PDB file of C-alpha atoms in Angstrom:
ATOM      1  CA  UNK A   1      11.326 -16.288   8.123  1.00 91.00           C
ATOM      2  CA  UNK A   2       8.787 -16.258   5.692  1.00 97.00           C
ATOM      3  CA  UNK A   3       9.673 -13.453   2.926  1.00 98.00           C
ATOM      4  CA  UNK A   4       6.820 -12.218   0.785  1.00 98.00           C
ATOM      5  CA  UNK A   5       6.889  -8.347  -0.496  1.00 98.00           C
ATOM      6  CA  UNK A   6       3.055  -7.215  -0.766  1.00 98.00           C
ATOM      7  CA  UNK A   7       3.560  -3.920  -2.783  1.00 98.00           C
ATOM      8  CA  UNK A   8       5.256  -3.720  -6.185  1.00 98.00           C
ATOM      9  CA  UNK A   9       4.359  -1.703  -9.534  1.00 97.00           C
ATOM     10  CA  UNK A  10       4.737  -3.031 -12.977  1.00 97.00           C
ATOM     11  CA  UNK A  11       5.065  -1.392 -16.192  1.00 95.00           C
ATOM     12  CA  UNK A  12       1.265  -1.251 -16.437  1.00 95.00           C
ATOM     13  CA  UNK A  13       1.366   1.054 -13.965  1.00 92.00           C
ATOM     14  CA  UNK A  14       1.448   4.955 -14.641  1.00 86.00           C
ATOM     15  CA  UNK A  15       4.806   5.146 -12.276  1.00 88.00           C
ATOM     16  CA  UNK A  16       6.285   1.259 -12.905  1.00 89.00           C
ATOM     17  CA  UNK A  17       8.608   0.346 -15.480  1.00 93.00           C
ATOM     18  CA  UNK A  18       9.544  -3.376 -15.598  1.00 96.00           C
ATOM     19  CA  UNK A  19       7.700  -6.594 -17.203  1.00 97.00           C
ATOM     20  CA  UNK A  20       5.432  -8.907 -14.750  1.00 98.00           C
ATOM     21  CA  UNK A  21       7.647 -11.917 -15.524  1.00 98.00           C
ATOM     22  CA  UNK A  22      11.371  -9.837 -14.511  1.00 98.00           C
ATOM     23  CA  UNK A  23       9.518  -9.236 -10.960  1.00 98.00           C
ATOM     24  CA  UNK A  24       9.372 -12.915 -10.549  1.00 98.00           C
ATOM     25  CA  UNK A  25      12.248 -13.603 -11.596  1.00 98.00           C
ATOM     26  CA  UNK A  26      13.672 -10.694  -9.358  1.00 98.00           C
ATOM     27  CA  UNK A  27      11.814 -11.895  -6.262  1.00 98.00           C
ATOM     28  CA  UNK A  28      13.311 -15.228  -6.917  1.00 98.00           C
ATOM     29  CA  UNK A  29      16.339 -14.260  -6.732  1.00 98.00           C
ATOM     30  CA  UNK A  30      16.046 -12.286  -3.630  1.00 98.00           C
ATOM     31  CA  UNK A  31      14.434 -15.412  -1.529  1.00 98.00           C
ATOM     32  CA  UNK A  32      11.407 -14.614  -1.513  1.00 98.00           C
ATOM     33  CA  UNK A  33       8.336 -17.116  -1.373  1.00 98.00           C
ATOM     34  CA  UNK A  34       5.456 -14.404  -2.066  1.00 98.00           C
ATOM     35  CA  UNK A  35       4.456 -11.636  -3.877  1.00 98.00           C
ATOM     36  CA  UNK A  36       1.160  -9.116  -4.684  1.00 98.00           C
ATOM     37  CA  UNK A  37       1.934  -6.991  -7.966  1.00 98.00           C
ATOM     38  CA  UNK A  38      -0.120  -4.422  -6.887  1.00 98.00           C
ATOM     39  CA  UNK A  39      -0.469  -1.536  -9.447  1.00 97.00           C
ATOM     40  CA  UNK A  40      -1.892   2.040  -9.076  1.00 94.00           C
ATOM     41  CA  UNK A  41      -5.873   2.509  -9.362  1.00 93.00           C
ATOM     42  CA  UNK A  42      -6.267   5.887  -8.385  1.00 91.00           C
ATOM     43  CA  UNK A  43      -9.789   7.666  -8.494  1.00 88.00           C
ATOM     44  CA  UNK A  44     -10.365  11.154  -9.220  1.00 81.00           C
ATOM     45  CA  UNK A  45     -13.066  13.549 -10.287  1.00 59.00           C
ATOM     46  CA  UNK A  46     -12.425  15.197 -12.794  1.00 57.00           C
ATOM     47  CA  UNK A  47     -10.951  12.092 -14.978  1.00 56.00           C
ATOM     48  CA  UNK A  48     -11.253   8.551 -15.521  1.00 56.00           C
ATOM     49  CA  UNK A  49      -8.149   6.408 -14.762  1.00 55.00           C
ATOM     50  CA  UNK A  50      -8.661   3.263 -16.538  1.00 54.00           C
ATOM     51  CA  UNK A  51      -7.162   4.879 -19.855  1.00 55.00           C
ATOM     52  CA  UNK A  52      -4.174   4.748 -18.284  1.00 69.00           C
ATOM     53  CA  UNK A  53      -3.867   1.138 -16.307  1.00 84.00           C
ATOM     54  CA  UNK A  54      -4.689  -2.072 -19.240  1.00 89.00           C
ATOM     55  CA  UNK A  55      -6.583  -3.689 -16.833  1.00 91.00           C
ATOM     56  CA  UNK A  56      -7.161  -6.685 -18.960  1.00 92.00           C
ATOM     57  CA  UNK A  57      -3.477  -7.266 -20.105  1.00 95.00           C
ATOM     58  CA  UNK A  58      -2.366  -7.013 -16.546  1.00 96.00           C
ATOM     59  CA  UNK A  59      -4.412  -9.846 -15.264  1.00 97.00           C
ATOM     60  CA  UNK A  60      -3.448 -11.942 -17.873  1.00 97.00           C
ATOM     61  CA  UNK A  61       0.009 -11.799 -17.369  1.00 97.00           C
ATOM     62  CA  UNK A  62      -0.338 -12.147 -13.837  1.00 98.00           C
ATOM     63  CA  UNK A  63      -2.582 -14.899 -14.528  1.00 98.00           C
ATOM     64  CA  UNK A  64       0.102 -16.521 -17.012  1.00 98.00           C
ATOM     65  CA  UNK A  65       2.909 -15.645 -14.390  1.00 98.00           C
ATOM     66  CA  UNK A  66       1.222 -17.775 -11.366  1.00 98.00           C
ATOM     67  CA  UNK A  67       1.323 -20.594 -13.750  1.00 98.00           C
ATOM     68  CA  UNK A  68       4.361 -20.092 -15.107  1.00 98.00           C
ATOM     69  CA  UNK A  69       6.007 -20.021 -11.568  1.00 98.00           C
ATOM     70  CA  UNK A  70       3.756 -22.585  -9.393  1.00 98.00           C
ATOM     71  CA  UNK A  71       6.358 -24.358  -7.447  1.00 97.00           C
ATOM     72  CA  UNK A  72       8.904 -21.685  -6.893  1.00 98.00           C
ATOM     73  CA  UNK A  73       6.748 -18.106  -6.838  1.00 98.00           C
ATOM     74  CA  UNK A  74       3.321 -17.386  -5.116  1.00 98.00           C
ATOM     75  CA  UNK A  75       1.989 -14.804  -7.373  1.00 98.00           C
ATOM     76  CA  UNK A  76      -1.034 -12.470  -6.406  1.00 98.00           C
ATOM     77  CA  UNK A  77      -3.515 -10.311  -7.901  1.00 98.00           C
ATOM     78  CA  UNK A  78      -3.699  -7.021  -6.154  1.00 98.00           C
ATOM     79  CA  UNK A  79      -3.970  -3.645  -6.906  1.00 98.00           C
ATOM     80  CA  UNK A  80      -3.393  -0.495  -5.072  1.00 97.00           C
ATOM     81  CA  UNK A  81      -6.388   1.371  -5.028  1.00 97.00           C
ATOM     82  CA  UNK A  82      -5.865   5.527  -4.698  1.00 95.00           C
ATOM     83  CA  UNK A  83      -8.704   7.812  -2.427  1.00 96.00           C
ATOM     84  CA  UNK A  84     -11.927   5.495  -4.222  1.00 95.00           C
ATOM     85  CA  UNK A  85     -14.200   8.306  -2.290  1.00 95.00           C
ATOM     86  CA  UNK A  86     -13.077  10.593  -5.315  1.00 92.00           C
ATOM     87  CA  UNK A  87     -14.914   8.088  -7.616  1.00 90.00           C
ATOM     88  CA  UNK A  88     -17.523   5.374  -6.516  1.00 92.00           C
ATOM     89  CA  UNK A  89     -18.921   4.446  -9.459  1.00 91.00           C
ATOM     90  CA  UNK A  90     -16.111   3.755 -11.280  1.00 90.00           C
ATOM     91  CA  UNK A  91     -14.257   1.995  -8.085  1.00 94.00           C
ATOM     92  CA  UNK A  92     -17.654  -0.287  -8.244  1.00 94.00           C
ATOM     93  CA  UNK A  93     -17.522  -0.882 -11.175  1.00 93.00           C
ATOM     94  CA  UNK A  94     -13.973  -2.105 -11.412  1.00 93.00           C
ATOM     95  CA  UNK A  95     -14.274  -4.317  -8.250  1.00 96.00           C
ATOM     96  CA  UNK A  96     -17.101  -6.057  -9.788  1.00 95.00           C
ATOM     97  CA  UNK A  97     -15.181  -6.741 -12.882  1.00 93.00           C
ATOM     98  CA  UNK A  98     -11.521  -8.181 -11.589  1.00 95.00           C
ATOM     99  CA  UNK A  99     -11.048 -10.854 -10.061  1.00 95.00           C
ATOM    100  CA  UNK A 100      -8.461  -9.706  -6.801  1.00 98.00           C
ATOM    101  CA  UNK A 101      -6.471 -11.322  -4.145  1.00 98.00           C
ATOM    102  CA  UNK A 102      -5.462  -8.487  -2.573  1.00 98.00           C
ATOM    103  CA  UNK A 103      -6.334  -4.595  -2.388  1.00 98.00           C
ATOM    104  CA  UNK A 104      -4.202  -1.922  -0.667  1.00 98.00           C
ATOM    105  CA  UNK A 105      -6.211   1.197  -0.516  1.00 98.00           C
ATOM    106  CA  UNK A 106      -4.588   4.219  -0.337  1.00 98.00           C
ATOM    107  CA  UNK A 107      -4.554   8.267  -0.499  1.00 97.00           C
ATOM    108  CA  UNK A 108      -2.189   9.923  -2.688  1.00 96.00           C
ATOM    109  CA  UNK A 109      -4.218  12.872  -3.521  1.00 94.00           C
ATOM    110  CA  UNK A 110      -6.674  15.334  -2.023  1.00 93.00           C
ATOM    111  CA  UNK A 111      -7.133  17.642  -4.460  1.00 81.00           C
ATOM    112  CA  UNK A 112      -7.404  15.574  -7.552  1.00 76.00           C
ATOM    113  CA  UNK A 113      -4.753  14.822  -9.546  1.00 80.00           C
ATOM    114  CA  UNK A 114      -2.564  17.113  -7.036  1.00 85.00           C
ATOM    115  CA  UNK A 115      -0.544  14.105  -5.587  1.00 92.00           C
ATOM    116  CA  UNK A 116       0.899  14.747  -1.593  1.00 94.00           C
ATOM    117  CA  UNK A 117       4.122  14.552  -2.679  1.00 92.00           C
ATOM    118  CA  UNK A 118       4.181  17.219  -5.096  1.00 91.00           C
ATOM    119  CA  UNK A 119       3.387  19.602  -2.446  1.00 94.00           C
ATOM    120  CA  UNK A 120       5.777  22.392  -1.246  1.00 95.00           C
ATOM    121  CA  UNK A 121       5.396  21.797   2.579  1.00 94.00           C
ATOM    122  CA  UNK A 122       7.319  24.872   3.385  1.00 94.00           C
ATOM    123  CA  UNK A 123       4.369  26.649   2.896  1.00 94.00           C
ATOM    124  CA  UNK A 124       1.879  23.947   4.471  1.00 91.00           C
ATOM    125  CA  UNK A 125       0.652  23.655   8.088  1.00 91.00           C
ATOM    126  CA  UNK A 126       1.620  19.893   8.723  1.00 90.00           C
ATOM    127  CA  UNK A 127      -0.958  19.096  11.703  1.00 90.00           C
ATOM    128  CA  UNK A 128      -3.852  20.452   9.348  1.00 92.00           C
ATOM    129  CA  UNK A 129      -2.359  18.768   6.031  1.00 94.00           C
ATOM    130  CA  UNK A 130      -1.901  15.358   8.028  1.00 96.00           C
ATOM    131  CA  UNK A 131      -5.408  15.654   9.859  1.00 95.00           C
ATOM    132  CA  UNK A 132      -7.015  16.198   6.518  1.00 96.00           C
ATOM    133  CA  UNK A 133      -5.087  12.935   5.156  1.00 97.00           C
ATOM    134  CA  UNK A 134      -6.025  10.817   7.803  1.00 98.00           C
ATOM    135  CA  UNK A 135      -9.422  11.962   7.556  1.00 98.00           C
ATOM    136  CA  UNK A 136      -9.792  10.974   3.692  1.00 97.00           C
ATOM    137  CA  UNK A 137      -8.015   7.510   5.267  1.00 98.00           C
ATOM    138  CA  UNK A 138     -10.827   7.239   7.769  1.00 98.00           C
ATOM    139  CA  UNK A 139     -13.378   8.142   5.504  1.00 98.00           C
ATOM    140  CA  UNK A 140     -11.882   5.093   2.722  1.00 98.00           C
ATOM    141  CA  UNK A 141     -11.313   2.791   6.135  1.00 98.00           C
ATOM    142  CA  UNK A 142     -15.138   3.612   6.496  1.00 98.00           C
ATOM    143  CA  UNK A 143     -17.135   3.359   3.190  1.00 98.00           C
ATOM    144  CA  UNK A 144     -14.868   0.966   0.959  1.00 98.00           C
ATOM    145  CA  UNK A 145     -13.324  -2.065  -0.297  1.00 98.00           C
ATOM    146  CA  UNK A 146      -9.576  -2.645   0.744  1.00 98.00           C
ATOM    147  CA  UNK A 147      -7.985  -5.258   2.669  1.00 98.00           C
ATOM    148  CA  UNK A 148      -5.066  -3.369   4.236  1.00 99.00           C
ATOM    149  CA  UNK A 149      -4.576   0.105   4.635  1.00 98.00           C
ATOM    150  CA  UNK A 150      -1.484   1.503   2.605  1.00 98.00           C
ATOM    151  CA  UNK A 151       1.597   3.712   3.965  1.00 98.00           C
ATOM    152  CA  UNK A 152      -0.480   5.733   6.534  1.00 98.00           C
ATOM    153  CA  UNK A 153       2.406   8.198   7.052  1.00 98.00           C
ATOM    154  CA  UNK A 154       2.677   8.965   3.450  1.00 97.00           C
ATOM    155  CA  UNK A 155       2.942  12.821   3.577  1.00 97.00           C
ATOM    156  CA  UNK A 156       5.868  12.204   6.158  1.00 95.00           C
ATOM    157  CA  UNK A 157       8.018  11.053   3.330  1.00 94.00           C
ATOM    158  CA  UNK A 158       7.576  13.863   1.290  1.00 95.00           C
ATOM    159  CA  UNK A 159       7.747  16.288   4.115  1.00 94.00           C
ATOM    160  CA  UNK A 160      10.986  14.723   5.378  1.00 95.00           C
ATOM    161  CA  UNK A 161      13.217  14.686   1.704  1.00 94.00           C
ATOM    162  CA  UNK A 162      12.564  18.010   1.597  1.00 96.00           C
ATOM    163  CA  UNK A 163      12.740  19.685   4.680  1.00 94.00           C
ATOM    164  CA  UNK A 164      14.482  17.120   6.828  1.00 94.00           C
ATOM    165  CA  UNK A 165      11.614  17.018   9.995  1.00 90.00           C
ATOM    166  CA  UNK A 166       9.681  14.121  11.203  1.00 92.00           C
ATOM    167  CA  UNK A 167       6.976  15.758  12.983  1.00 90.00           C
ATOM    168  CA  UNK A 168       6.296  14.382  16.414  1.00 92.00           C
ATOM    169  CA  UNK A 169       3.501  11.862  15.560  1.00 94.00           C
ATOM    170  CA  UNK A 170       1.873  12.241  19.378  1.00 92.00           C
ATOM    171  CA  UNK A 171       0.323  14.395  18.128  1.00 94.00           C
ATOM    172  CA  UNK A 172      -2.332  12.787  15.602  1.00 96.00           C
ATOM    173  CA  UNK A 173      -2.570  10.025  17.737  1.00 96.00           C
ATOM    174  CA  UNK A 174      -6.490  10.033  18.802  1.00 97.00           C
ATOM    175  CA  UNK A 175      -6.779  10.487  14.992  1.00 96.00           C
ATOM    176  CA  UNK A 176      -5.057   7.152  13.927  1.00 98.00           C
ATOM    177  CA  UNK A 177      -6.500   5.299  16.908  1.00 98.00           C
ATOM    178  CA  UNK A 178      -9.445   6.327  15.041  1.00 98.00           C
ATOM    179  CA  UNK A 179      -8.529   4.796  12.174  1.00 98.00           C
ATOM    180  CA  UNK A 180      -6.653   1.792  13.852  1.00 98.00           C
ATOM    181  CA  UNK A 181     -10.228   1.277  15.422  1.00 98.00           C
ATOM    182  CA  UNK A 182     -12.520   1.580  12.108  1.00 98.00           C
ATOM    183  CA  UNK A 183     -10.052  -0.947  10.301  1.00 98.00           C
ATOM    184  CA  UNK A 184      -9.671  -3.512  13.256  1.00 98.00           C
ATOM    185  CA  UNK A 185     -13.524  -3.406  13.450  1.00 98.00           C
ATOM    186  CA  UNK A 186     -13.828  -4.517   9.481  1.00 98.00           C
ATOM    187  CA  UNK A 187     -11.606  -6.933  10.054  1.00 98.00           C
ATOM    188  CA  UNK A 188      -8.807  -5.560   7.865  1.00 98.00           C
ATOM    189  CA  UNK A 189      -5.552  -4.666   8.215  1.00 98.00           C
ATOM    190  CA  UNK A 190      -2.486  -1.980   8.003  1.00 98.00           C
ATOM    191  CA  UNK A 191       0.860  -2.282   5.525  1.00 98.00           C
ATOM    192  CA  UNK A 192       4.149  -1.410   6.852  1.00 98.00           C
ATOM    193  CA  UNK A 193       5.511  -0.052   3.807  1.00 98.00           C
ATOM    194  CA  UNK A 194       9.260  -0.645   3.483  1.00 98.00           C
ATOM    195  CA  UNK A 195      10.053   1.889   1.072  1.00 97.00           C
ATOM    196  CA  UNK A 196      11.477   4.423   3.754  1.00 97.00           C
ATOM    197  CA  UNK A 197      14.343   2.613   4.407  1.00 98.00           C
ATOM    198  CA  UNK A 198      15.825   3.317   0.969  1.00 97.00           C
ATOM    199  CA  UNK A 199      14.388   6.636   0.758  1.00 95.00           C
ATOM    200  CA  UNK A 200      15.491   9.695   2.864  1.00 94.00           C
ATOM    201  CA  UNK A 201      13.326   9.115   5.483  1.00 96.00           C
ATOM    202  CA  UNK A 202      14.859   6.005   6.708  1.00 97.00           C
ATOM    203  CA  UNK A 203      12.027   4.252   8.609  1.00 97.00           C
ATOM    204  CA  UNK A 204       8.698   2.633   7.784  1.00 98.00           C
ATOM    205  CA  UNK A 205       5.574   3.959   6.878  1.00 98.00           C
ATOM    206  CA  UNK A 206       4.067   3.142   9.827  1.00 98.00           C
ATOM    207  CA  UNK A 207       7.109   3.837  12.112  1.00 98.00           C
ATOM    208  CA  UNK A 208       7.990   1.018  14.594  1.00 98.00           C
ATOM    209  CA  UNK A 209       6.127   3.185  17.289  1.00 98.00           C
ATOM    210  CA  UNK A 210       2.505   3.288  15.171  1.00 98.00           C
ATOM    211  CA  UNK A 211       3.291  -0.273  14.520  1.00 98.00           C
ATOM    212  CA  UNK A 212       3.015  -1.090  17.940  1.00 98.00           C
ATOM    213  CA  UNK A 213       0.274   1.027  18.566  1.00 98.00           C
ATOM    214  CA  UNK A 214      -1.660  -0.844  16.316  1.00 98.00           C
ATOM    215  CA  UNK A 215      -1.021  -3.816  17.970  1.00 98.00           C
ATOM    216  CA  UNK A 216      -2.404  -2.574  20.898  1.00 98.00           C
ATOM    217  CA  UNK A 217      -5.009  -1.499  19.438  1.00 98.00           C
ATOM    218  CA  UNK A 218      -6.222  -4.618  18.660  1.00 98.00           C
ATOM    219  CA  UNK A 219      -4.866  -5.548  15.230  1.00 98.00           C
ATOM    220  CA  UNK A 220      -3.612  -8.630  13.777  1.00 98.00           C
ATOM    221  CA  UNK A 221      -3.725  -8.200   9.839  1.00 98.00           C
ATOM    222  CA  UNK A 222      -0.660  -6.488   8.772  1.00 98.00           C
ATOM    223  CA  UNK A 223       1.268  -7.358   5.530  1.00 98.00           C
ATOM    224  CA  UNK A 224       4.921  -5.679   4.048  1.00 98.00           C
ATOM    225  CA  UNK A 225       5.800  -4.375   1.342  1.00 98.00           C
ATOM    226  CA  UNK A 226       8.414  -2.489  -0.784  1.00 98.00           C
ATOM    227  CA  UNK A 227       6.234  -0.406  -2.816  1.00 97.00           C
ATOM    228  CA  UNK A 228       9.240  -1.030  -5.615  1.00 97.00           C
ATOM    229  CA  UNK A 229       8.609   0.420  -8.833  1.00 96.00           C
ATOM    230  CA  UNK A 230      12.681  -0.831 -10.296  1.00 97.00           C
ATOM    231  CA  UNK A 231      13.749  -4.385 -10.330  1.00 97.00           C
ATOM    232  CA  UNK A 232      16.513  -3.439  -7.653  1.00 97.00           C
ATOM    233  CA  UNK A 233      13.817  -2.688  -4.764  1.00 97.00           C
ATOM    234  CA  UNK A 234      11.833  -5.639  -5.083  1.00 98.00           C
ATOM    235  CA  UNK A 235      12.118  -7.255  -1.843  1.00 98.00           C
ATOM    236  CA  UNK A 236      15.121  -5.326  -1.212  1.00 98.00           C
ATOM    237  CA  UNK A 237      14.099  -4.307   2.563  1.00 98.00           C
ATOM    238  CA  UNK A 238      11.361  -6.977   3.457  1.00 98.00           C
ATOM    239  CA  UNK A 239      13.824  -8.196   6.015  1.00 98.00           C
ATOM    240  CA  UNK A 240      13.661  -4.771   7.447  1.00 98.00           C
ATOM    241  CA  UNK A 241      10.144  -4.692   7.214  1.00 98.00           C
ATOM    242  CA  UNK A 242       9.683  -7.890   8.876  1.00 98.00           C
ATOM    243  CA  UNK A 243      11.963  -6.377  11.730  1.00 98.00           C
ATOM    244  CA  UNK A 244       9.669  -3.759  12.913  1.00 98.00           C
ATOM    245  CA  UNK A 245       6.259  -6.263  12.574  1.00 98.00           C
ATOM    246  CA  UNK A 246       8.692  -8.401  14.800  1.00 98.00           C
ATOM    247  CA  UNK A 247       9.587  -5.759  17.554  1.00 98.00           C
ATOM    248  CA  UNK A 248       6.276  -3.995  17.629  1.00 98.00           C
ATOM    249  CA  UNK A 249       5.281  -7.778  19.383  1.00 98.00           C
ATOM    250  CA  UNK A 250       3.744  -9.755  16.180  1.00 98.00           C
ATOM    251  CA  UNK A 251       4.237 -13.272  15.778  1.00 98.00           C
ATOM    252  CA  UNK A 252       2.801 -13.895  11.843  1.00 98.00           C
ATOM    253  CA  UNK A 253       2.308 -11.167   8.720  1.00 98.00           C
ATOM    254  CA  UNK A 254      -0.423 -11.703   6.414  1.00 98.00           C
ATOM    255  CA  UNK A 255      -1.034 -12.710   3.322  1.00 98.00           C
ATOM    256  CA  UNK A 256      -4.103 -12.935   0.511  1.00 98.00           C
ATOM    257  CA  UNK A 257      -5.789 -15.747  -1.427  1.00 98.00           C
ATOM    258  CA  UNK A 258      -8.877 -14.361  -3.195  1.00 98.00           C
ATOM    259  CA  UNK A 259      -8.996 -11.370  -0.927  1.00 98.00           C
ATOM    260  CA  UNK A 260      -9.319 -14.032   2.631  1.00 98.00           C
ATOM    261  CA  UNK A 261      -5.887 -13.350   4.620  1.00 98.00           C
ATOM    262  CA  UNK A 262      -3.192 -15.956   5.207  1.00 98.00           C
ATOM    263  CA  UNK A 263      -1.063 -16.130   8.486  1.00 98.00           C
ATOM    264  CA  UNK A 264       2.486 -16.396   8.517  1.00 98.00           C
ATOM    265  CA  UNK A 265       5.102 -17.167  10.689  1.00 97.00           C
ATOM    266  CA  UNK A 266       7.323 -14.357  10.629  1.00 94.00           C
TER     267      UNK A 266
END
């Protein structure tokens, strides 16, 4: 079983905490064979967010780390890029200065620096809150640069730790077969994000279900990851991860090199 976690946050990252080299070391120990430090991009507005990510120290101690651990540690370059609709310019402008393996892109926010998960969803209409995220997904699946698609059910998290409901997904399913469709066509892919299965929800974002959906839809590029921002969840429920790619009828997950994917044998 090939192991390799394709979402993690460093300390250069506005929600990460630990040094590039500890992840390594971390992932090491764990078993696995791969990993992406991916750290937040997001776009907004009203702001600029590259006062907040040192773009140029990160890639140099990522740079220094796939050196450092050639031989026992495949390191990538990624970055997980948040709603780049909410900022072109600046999204072009980064891409055409960084050199990337790998991009997740992502929607954390509709309203600008109003993240999903801060929302009170005791007071929100899910079907309309959902169809509006999957809309700003489409519309990113659409228009710009990415290589997978990250943690599609995102508000579900949220919506489950607080109110304990996982909303029967049926019922946006023309509207991810949408997406499924846009991001199969590009030749791209989906993440199962592993992260639910130490959080409250307890399942991954996709669910098994969308997972399989996707694969008959069509799609073959589809990576995991444990969206860890602490040492202790790096890698910590790949296996699980792997699981679901496994049962929803996949043979191989993906990985990057300079932003062409990788097949794996799972």
């Amino acid at each position: 079983m090939y192991l390799a976690d394709y979402h993690m946050h460093s300390k250069y990252s506005f929600d990460g905490h630990e040094d590039i080299c500890d992840l390594c070391e971390e992932a090491i120990r764990k078993g696995l064979q791969e990993i992406a430090i991916t750290d937040h991009y997001d776009m907004f507005q009203d702001k600029k967010y590259r006062r907040r990510l040192d773009v140029d120290q990160l890639y140099t101690d990522i740079t220094k780390a796939k050196e450092l651990y050639a031989g026992r540690l495949i390191v990538r370059a990624g970055i997980e890029v948040g709603q780049p609709q909410a900022s072109k310019e600046e999204y072009k402008d980064f891409l055409e200065k960084t050199n990337l393996d790998f991009i997740i892109g992502s929607v954390h926010n509709l309203e600008d620096t109003l993240d999903v998960g801060e929302y009170d969803f005791s007071k929100i209409e899910m079907s309309q809150l959902y169809g509006r995220y999957l809309d700003a997904l489409i519309e990113l699946a659409t228009h710009y640069e990415f290589d997978v698609i990250g943690h599609i059910t995102y508000p579900m998290r949220y919506a489950y730790g607080q109110l304990g409901i996982y909303p029967n997904m049926n019922l946006y399913r023309e509207h991810i077969e949408s997406l499924y469709k846009i991001v199969i066509k590009r030749g791209k892919g989906i993440e199962v994000n592993a992260s639910g299965f130490f959080q409250a929800i307890g399942r991954s974002m996709p669910d098994l279900d969308l997972v399989k959906f996707y694969k008959a839809c069509g799609g073959e590029i589809i990576t995991v990851g444990c969206d860890g921002h602490y040492l202790k969840h790096i890698g910590c429920a790949v296996k699980q991860g792997l699981e679901v790619v496994k049962e929803a009828g996949f043979e191989y997950i993906t990985t990057f090199e300079q932003r062409k994917p990788v097949f794996k044998k799972i």
